[in-house]
Short mmCIF file of C-alpha atoms in Angstrom, two decimals:
data_model
loop_
_atom_site.label_atom_id
_atom_site.label_comp_id
_atom_site.label_asym_id
_atom_site.label_seq_id
_atom_site.Cartn_x
_atom_site.Cartn_y
_atom_site.Cartn_z
CA LEU C 1 0.06 0.07 0.13
CA PRO C 2 1.05 3.68 -0.60
CA VAL C 3 2.68 5.53 2.35
CA PHE C 4 3.54 8.96 3.05
CA SER C 5 7.21 9.65 3.83
CA TYR C 6 6.66 13.33 4.18
CA VAL C 7 3.64 15.81 4.33
CA SER C 8 3.93 19.58 4.74
CA ASP C 9 1.73 22.46 4.07
CA SER C 10 2.45 22.27 0.40
CA VAL C 11 4.55 19.09 -0.46
CA ALA C 12 3.47 15.36 0.11
CA ILE C 13 5.85 12.40 -1.12
CA VAL C 14 4.15 9.20 -1.66
CA ASN C 15 6.14 5.77 -1.72
CA TRP C 16 5.02 2.35 -2.73
CA SER C 17 6.33 -0.98 -4.13
CA THR C 18 5.23 -3.36 -6.63
CA ASN C 19 5.97 -6.95 -7.35
CA GLU C 20 7.54 -6.14 -10.97
CA PRO C 21 9.01 -3.27 -12.76
CA ALA C 22 6.21 -0.86 -13.33
CA ASP C 23 5.46 2.68 -14.07
CA ALA C 24 4.02 5.02 -11.71
CA LEU C 25 0.96 7.58 -11.39
CA ILE C 26 -0.96 9.50 -9.00
CA ARG C 27 -4.14 11.05 -9.59
CA TYR C 28 -5.14 13.60 -6.91
CA TRP C 29 -7.94 15.94 -5.85
CA THR C 30 -9.41 18.13 -3.16
CA ASP C 31 -12.77 17.51 -1.50
CA GLY C 32 -15.69 18.42 -3.80
CA SER C 33 -13.37 19.18 -6.73
CA ALA C 34 -13.83 17.97 -10.23
CA ASP C 35 -10.12 19.32 -11.14
CA ILE C 36 -7.98 16.11 -11.10
CA GLN C 37 -4.31 16.68 -11.13
CA GLN C 38 -1.83 13.84 -11.97
CA ILE C 39 1.81 13.31 -11.71
CA GLY C 40 3.92 10.08 -12.99
CA ARG C 41 6.99 8.75 -13.98
CA SER C 42 7.08 6.22 -17.11
CA SER C 43 10.35 4.62 -15.93
CA LEU C 44 9.85 0.87 -14.91
CA ASN C 45 10.92 0.13 -11.35
CA VAL C 46 9.71 -1.83 -8.23
CA ASP C 47 10.10 0.98 -5.82
CA HIS C 48 8.20 4.02 -6.61
CA GLN C 49 8.52 7.68 -5.09
CA LEU C 50 6.40 10.69 -6.42
CA THR C 51 6.35 14.09 -4.82
CA LEU C 52 3.06 16.13 -5.05
CA SER C 53 3.93 19.67 -4.72
CA ASP C 54 2.21 23.11 -4.80
CA LEU C 55 -0.48 22.04 -2.33
CA ALA C 56 -2.81 23.93 -0.54
CA ALA C 57 -2.17 24.36 3.17
CA GLY C 58 -4.63 22.57 5.50
CA THR C 59 -6.58 20.99 2.74
CA ASN C 60 -7.97 17.31 2.62
CA TYR C 61 -6.76 15.53 -0.71
CA HIS C 62 -8.13 12.34 -2.21
CA PHE C 63 -5.83 10.20 -4.38
CA GLU C 64 -5.30 7.09 -6.14
CA VAL C 65 -2.00 5.14 -7.23
CA ILE C 66 -1.66 3.43 -10.65
CA SER C 67 1.05 1.24 -11.90
CA ASP C 68 1.30 -0.51 -15.38
CA ASP C 69 3.82 -3.29 -16.01
CA VAL C 70 5.35 -3.82 -19.48
CA SER C 71 2.45 -6.10 -20.44
CA GLY C 72 -0.53 -3.58 -19.55
CA ASN C 73 -1.29 -5.30 -16.38
CA ARG C 74 -2.63 -2.43 -13.84
CA LEU C 75 -2.56 -2.09 -10.38
CA THR C 76 -4.78 0.47 -9.02
CA VAL C 77 -5.22 1.44 -5.10
CA SER C 78 -8.01 3.88 -4.62
CA GLY C 79 -9.92 5.41 -1.76
CA LEU C 80 -6.84 6.99 -0.16
CA ALA C 81 -6.79 10.40 1.46
CA PHE C 82 -4.41 12.62 3.31
CA THR C 83 -4.57 16.46 4.79
CA THR C 84 -1.79 18.90 4.22
CA ASP C 85 -0.28 20.53 7.34
CA SER C 86 -1.96 23.97 8.11
CA ALA C 87 1.48 25.86 8.94
CA ALA C 88 4.56 26.06 6.65
CA ASP C 89 7.51 24.10 7.29
CA THR C 90 10.39 26.39 8.29
CA ILE C 91 12.62 24.04 10.25
CA ALA C 92 15.72 23.15 8.41
CA PRO C 93 16.74 19.51 8.28
CA SER C 94 19.83 18.24 10.47
CA PHE C 95 22.35 15.54 10.33
CA VAL C 96 21.55 12.89 12.80
CA VAL C 97 24.64 10.94 12.16
CA ALA C 98 27.27 13.33 11.04
CA PRO C 99 28.99 13.03 7.40
CA VAL C 100 31.71 10.53 7.25
CA ILE C 101 33.95 9.34 4.48
CA GLU C 102 32.85 5.59 4.83
CA ASN C 103 35.58 3.96 2.65
CA LEU C 104 38.05 4.67 -0.11
CA LEU C 105 38.57 2.70 -3.41
CA PRO C 106 40.77 3.50 -6.12
CA GLY C 107 39.76 6.92 -7.29
CA LYS C 108 36.58 6.89 -5.20
CA ALA C 109 35.31 8.13 -1.84
CA SER C 110 31.77 7.04 -0.31
CA LEU C 111 30.18 9.67 2.13
CA SER C 112 27.45 8.47 4.42
CA PHE C 113 25.22 10.15 6.86
CA THR C 114 21.57 10.15 8.16
CA THR C 115 19.26 12.86 8.52
CA ASP C 116 16.31 13.72 10.87
CA GLU C 117 13.69 14.02 7.90
CA MET C 118 13.27 13.28 4.11
CA THR C 119 16.02 15.39 2.10
CA GLN C 120 17.77 15.13 -1.14
CA VAL C 121 21.55 15.74 -1.29
CA GLN C 122 23.74 18.02 -3.12
CA VAL C 123 27.66 17.46 -2.61
CA ARG C 124 30.01 19.94 -3.81
CA TYR C 125 33.58 19.10 -3.92
CA GLY C 126 37.00 20.30 -5.39
CA LEU C 127 40.74 20.41 -4.77
CA SER C 128 40.20 23.38 -2.28
CA ILE C 129 37.59 25.09 -0.41
CA ALA C 130 37.74 27.92 -2.79
CA SER C 131 37.21 25.77 -5.89
CA MET C 132 34.49 23.28 -4.89
CA ASP C 133 33.28 23.43 -8.50
CA TRP C 134 32.35 19.84 -9.06
CA GLN C 135 28.97 18.32 -7.99
CA SER C 136 27.10 15.29 -7.24
CA GLY C 137 23.90 14.19 -5.43
CA GLU C 138 21.11 11.74 -5.09
CA GLU C 139 17.72 11.57 -6.83
CA GLY C 140 14.75 11.21 -4.63
CA PHE C 141 14.11 11.78 -0.95
CA SER C 142 15.55 9.64 1.95
CA THR C 143 16.82 9.58 5.54
CA ALA C 144 19.69 7.16 4.93
CA HIS C 145 22.22 8.74 2.40
CA SER C 146 25.51 6.98 0.79
CA ILE C 147 27.00 8.95 -2.05
CA VAL C 148 30.08 7.78 -4.28
CA ILE C 149 32.30 10.28 -5.50
CA ALA C 150 34.15 8.81 -8.53
CA SER C 151 36.94 10.06 -10.75
CA LEU C 152 39.18 11.39 -7.77
CA ASP C 153 42.86 11.54 -8.41
CA PRO C 154 45.02 9.43 -6.07
CA GLY C 155 47.42 11.50 -3.82
CA LEU C 156 45.25 14.71 -4.14
CA ASN C 157 43.59 16.55 -1.28
CA TYR C 158 39.72 17.11 -1.78
CA SER C 159 37.44 19.25 -0.02
CA PHE C 160 33.75 18.16 0.23
CA GLU C 161 30.63 20.23 1.31
CA ILE C 162 27.10 18.46 1.54
CA ASP C 163 23.81 20.23 1.33
CA ILE C 164 20.69 18.53 2.84
CA ILE C 165 17.59 19.81 1.34
CA ASP C 166 13.92 18.92 2.60
CA PRO C 167 10.89 18.82 0.21
CA THR C 168 9.90 22.41 0.88
CA GLY C 169 13.45 23.65 0.36
CA ASN C 170 14.75 24.20 3.98
CA ARG C 171 18.41 23.90 3.74
CA THR C 172 21.44 22.62 5.95
CA THR C 173 25.25 22.56 4.93
CA SER C 174 27.77 20.57 6.54
CA PRO C 175 30.91 21.64 7.59
CA VAL C 176 33.73 21.20 5.04
CA LEU C 177 35.30 17.42 5.11
CA ALA C 178 38.78 16.77 3.65
CA LEU C 179 40.05 13.73 2.20
CA ILE C 180 43.62 12.87 0.58
CA VAL C 181 42.72 9.96 -1.74
CA ASP C 182 44.95 7.27 -1.05
CA ALA C 183 47.30 6.29 -3.75
CA ASP C 184 47.87 2.74 -2.78
CA SER C 185 44.46 1.70 -2.02
CA ASP C 186 43.43 -1.78 -3.68
CA GLY C 187 39.75 -1.43 -2.90
CA ASP C 188 39.76 -3.87 -0.07
#
């Protein structure tokens, strides 16, 4: 069944799984409205996450989830509802487990951390704090994050800064992390 991983005054994130790869569609509307809105993704996956945005605060919404597999077999879950928060989310997310460099592989670094609410991640990095021009990140929202940064040159010192952004746009930036990429790493 679909579950909400986040609901605010203007955003709701819905997650569900299917037993085989399928697309994802949500149709939603407010009480008494004939105006049905929808959001979807045509890529075939078993784990689905869609974000409903520009919702009205303190409003009851009805919705249904639809997934079609490659053969056209349809799963529809109807009769679902949720209510948006009446007040805006103005609290920035925080790190529950601080960002750490989890492991090193030849030319790669893995950053892992946990956040207190659903967030997207943007990582800026470079050869100095003043030149963090490269970026990496994650799609979707989660509380457990692990990001692999590839194509790092062995023996060089890199600086990393991580932004966590909740679905309403509140943002927190980590302290700068430093890493000298191991020139002798064998990946074990």
